Coordinates of C-alpha atoms in Angstrom, one line a residue:
X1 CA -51.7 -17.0 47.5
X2 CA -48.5 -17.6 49.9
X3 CA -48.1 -17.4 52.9
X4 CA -46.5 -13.9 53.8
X5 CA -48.7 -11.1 55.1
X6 CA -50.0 -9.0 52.9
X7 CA -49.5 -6.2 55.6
X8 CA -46.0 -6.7 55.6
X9 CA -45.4 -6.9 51.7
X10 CA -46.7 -3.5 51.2
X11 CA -44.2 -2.5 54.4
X12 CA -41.3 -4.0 52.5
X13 CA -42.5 -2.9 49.1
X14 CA -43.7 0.8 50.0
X15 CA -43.1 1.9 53.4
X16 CA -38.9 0.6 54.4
X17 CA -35.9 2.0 53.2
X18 CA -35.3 4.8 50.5
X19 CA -37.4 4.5 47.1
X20 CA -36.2 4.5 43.8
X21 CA -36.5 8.2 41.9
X22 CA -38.6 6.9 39.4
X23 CA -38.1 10.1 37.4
X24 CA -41.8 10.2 36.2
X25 CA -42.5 13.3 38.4
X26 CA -41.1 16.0 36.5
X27 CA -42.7 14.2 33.7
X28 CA -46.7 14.3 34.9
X29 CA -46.5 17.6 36.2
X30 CA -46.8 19.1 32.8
X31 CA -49.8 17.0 32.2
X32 CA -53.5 17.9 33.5
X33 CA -54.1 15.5 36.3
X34 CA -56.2 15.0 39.5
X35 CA -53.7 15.3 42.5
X36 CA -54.4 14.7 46.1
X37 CA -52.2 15.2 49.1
X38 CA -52.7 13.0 52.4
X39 CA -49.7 13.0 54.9
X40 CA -46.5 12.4 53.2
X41 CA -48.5 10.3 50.4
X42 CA -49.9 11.7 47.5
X43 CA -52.2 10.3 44.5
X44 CA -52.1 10.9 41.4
X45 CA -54.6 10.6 38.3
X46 CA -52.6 9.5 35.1
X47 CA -53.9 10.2 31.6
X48 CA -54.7 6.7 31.4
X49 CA -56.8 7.0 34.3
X50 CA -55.0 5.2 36.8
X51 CA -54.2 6.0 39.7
X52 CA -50.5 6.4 41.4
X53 CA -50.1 6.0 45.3
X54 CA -46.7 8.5 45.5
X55 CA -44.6 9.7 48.6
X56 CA -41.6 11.8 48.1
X57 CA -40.7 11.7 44.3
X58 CA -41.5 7.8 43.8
X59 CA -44.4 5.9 42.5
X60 CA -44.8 3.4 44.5
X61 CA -48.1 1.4 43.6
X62 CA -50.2 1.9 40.8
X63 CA -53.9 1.0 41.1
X64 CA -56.8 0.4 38.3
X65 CA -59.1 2.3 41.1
X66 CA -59.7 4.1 44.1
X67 CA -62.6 5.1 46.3
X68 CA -62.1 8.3 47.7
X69 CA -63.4 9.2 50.5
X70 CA -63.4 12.2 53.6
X71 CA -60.1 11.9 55.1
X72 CA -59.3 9.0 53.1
X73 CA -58.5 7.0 49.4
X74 CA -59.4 3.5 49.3
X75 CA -57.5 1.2 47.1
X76 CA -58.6 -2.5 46.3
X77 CA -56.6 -5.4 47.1
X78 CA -56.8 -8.8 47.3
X79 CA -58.6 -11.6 49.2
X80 CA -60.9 -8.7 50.2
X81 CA -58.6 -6.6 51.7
X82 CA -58.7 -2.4 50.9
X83 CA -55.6 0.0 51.7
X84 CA -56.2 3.1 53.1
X85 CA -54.1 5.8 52.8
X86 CA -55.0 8.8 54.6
X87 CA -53.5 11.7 56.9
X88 CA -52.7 9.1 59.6
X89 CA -50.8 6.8 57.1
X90 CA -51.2 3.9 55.1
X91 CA -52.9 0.7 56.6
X92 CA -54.3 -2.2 55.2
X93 CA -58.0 -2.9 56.7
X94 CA -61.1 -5.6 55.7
X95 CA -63.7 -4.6 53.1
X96 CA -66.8 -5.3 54.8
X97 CA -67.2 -8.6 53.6
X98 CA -63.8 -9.9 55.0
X99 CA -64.8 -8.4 58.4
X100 CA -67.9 -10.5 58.5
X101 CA -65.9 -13.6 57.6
X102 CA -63.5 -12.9 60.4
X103 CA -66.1 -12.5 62.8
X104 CA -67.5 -16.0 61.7
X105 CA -64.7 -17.5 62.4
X106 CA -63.5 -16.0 65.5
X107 CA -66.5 -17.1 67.2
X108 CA -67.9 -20.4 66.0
X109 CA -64.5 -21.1 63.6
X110 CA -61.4 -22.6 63.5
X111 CA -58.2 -22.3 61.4
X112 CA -55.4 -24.9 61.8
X113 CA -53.2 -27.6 60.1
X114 CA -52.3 -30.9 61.3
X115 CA -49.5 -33.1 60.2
X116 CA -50.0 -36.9 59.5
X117 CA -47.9 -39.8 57.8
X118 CA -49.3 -40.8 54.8
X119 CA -49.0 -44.5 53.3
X120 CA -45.9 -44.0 51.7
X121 CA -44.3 -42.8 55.0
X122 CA -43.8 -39.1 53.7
X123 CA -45.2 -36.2 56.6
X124 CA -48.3 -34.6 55.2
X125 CA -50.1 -31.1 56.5
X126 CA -53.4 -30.3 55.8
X127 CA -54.7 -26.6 56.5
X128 CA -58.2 -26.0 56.8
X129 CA -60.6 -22.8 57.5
X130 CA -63.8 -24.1 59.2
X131 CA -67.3 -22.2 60.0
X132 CA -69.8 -24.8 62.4
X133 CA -73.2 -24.0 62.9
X134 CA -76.9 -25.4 62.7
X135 CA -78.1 -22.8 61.1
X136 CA -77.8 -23.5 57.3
X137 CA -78.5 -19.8 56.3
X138 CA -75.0 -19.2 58.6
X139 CA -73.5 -22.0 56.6
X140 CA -74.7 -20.2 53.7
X141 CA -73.2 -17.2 54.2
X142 CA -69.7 -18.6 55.2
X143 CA -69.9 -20.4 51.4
X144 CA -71.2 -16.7 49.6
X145 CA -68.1 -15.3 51.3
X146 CA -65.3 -17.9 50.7
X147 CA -66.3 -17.8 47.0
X148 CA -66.7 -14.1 46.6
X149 CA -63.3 -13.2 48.8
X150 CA -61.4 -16.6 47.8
X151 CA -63.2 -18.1 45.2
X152 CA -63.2 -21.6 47.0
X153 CA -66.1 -23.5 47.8
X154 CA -66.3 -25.1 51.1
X155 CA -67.1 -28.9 51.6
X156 CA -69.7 -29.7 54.1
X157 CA -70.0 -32.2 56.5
X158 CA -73.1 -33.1 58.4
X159 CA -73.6 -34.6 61.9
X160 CA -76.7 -36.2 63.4
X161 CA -77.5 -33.9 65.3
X162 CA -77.5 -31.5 62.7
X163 CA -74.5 -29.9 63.3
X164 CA -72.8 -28.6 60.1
X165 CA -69.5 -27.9 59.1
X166 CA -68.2 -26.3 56.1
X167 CA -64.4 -26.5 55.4
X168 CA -62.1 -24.7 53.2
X169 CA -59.0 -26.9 52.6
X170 CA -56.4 -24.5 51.3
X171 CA -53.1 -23.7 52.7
X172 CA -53.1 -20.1 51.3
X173 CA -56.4 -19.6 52.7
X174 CA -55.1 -21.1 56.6
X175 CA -52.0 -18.4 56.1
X176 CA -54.1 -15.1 55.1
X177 CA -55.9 -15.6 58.4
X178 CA -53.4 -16.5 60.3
X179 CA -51.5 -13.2 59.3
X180 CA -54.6 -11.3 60.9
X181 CA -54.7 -13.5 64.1
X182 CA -58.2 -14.6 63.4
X183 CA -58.3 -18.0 65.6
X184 CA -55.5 -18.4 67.4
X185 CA -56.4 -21.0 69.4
X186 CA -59.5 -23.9 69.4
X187 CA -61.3 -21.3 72.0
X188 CA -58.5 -18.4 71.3
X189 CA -59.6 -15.3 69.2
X190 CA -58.3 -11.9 68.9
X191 CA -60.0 -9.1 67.6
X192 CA -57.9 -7.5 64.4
X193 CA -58.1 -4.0 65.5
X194 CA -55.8 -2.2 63.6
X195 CA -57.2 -3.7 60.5
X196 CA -61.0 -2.5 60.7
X197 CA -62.5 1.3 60.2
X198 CA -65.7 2.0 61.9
X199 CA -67.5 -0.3 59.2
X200 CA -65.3 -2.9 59.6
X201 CA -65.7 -3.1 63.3
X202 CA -70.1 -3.2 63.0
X203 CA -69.5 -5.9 60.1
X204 CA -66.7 -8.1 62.5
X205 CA -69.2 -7.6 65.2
X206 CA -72.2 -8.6 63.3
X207 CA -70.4 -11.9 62.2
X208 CA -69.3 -12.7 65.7
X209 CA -72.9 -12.1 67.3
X210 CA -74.2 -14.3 64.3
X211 CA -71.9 -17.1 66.1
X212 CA -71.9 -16.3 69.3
X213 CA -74.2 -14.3 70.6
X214 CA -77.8 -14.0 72.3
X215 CA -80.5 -11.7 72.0
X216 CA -83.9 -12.8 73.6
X217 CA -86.4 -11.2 76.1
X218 CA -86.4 -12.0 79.3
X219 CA -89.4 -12.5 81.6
X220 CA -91.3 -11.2 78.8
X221 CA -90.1 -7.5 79.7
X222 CA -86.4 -6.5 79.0
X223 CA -84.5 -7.2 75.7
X224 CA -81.3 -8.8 76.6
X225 CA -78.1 -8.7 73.7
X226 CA -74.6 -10.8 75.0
X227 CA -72.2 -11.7 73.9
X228 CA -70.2 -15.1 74.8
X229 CA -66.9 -16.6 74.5
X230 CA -64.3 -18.9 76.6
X231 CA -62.1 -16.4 75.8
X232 CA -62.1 -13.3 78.2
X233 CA -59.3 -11.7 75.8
X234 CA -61.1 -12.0 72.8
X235 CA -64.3 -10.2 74.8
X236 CA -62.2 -7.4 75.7
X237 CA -61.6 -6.4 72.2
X238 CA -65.0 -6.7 71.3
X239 CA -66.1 -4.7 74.1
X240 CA -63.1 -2.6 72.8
X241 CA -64.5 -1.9 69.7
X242 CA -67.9 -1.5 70.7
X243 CA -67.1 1.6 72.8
X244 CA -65.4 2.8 69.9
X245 CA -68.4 2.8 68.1
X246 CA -70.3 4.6 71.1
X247 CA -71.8 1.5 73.0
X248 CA -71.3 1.0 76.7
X249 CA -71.0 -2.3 77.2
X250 CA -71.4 -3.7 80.8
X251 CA -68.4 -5.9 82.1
X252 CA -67.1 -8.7 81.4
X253 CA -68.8 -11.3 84.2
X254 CA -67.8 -15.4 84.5
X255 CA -70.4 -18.2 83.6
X256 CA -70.3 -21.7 85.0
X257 CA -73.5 -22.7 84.4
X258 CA -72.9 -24.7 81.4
X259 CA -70.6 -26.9 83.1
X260 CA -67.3 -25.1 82.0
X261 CA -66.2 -21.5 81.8
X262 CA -66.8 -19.3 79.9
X263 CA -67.2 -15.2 79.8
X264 CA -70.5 -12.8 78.7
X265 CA -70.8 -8.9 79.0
X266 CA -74.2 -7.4 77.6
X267 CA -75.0 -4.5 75.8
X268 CA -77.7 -1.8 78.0
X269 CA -81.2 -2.2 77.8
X270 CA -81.4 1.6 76.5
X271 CA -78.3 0.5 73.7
X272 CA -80.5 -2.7 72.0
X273 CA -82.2 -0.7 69.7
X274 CA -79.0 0.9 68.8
X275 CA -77.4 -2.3 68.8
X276 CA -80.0 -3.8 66.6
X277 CA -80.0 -0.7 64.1
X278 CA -76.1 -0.5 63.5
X279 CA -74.8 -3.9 64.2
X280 CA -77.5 -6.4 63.7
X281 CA -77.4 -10.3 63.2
X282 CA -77.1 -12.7 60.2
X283 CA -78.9 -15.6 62.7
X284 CA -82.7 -16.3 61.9
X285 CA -83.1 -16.8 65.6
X286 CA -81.5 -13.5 66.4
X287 CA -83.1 -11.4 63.8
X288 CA -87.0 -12.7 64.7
X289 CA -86.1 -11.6 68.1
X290 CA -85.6 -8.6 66.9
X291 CA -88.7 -8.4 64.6
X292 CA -90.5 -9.8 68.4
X293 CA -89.2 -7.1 70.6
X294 CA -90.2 -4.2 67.9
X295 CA -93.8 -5.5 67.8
X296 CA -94.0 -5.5 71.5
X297 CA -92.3 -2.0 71.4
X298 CA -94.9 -0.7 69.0
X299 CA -98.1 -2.4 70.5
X300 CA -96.7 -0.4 74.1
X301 CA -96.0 3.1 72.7
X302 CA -100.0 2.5 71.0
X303 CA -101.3 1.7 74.6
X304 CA -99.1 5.0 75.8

C-alpha cells in the first residue's frame, strides 16, 4: 500500500507539469465512441469499453469503469477511495463506506505508531488503526469495513469492563489515514472536508454520532441529538458540514461536568427528525431512541 498519498499521486501523475502527446487522439476520433466534456477533462469510451480520463490531447488514466453522474464521472480507486472529475475539477473523495470508517475513528479511534527496542537491540515501529467501543455491533462494523476497504481483519482485545478494542496492525493502513488527517491526535480529529460530497459528509457524520454522540429524550418531552468531543476544532467541522447539508446547528458550548473538558453543540428540536431521516446512527442505543421518540410522536398526533 505505501505510504504516499494517494491525493498527491494522482497530482504528480495527472494534474503537474506538461503531459505527454500520447498521439492516440487523432486516432479515436475516427472511431464511434461515447465522449463527455467536464472542465478541461474529458472522458472517453474506447472500443474496448474502457474508459479514458483525457485533458488536452493526453490520456492520462484509463479506468475499467465509471459511474456517471449529474455534474460529475465517478471513477473507482483504491482503499475505497472514488475520483471525481467534474466541472470544478478533479478530486479524490470517500465512497461511502470509507466515510463511515473515518467517522469511527475520529471519534472513538485512534491511529498511531510507537517505537520500541526489541530483544536483539534493533528499533522497532508498530502502526496500528484502532476502533473502541462496548457496543459489539460497532465493533462489528469497524471489522465489515476493514475487510471490505482493506481486506484486513482486526484483532480484538477485551477488557473487564467490557470495553472492546479492535486493532488493525498495518503500516500501510496507519499511512492512508494519516494522509486524510483522520486522528491527529489521542483527542485530536479533523474533519476531511475536501474529500467528502454530500454523501460522504451524512456517512462521516453517521459514523462519528455512532461514536460519539447522544440522542435521548429529556424529561420525557424534547428529543435532544449532540454531539461531543474534547476537540472544539474537530466540532467546528462537523458543525461545518452539517450546515452544508442544511442543519442549523446550535453552538459550540463547554462541559465540565464529567470531570474534564470537553465540547457539545446540538442539533434543533425542529431538525431531529431531519437529523434522524438523513444522517442516522449505527449505535443500538441511538437507533431505539429513535424508534422511542417516533412512537411517542405518533401516539401525540392520534390524541391531536
Amino acid at each position: 500500500m505505501g505510504g504516499g498519498s494517494a491525493v498527491r499521486q494522482y497530482e504528480r501523475r495527472f494534474l503537474q507539469g506538461e503531459p505527454e502527446d500520447t498521439g492516440r487522439k487523432d486516432e479515436c476520433e475516427e472511431a464511434p465512441q461515447k465522449e463527455r466534456s467536464l472542465g478541461e477533462y474529458e472522458v472517453r469510451e474506447t472500443e474496448s469499453g474502457e474508459c479514458e480520463l483525457i485533458k488536452g490531447t493526453a490520456v492520462i488514466g484509463v479506468f475499467s469503469e465509471a459511474r456517471i453522474e449529474e455534474g460529475r464521472i465517478l471513477f473507482p480507486l483504491s482503499h475505497g477511495m472514488l475520483l471525481e472529475v467534474s466541472n470544478e475539477g478533479v478530486r479524490e473523495i470517500a465512497a461511502p463506506d470509507k466515510a463511515v470508517l473515518f467517522g469511527l475513528i475520529s471519534s472513538d479511534g485512534s491511529n498511531a505508531y510507537h517505537q520500541k527496542i526489541n530483544s536483539k537491540g534493533r528499533r522497532h515501529t508498530d502502526y496500528s488503526a484502532r476502533f473502541y467501543s462496548k457496543d459489539r455491533a460497532l465493533i462489528e462494523l469497524f471489522d465489515k469495513l476493514s475487510e471490505k476497504i482493506y481486506d484486513l481483519a482486526p484483532y480484538h482485545y477485551e477488557r473487564k469492563d467490557g470495553l472492546i478494542t479492535a486493532a488493525i496492525y498495518s503500516k500501510g493502513v496507519f499511512y492512508d489515514l494519516s494522509d486524510y488527517d483522520v486522528k491527529i491526535g489521542a483527542y485530536e480529529f479533523k474533519v476531511p472536508q475536501e474529500h467528502l460530497d454530500h454523501e460522504g459528509k451524512r456517512a462521516y457524520l453517521k459514523g462519528f454520532f455512532s461514536g460519539d454522540g447522544s440522542a435521548c429524550i429529556v424529561r420525557g418531552k424534547r428529543f435532544q441529538v449532540r454531539f461531543y468531543s474534547r476537540c472544539k476544532e474537530g466540532l467546528d467541522g462537523l458543525r461545518q458540514i452539517l450546515i452544508d447539508l442544511g442543519f442549523h446547528p446550535y453552538e459550540i458550548e463547554k462541559d465540565e461536568r464529567s470531570g474534564y473538558i470537553r465540547y457539545y453543540f446540538s442539533i434543533p428540536a425542529r431538525e431531529c427528525e431531519k437529523f434522524m431521516d438523513e444522517i442516522g446512527s449505527f449505535k443500538p442505543g441511538h437507533i431505539e431512541a429513535f424508534r422511542e421518540y417516533r412512537r411517542l410522536k405518533g401516539e401525540k398526533d392520534e390524541r391531536g
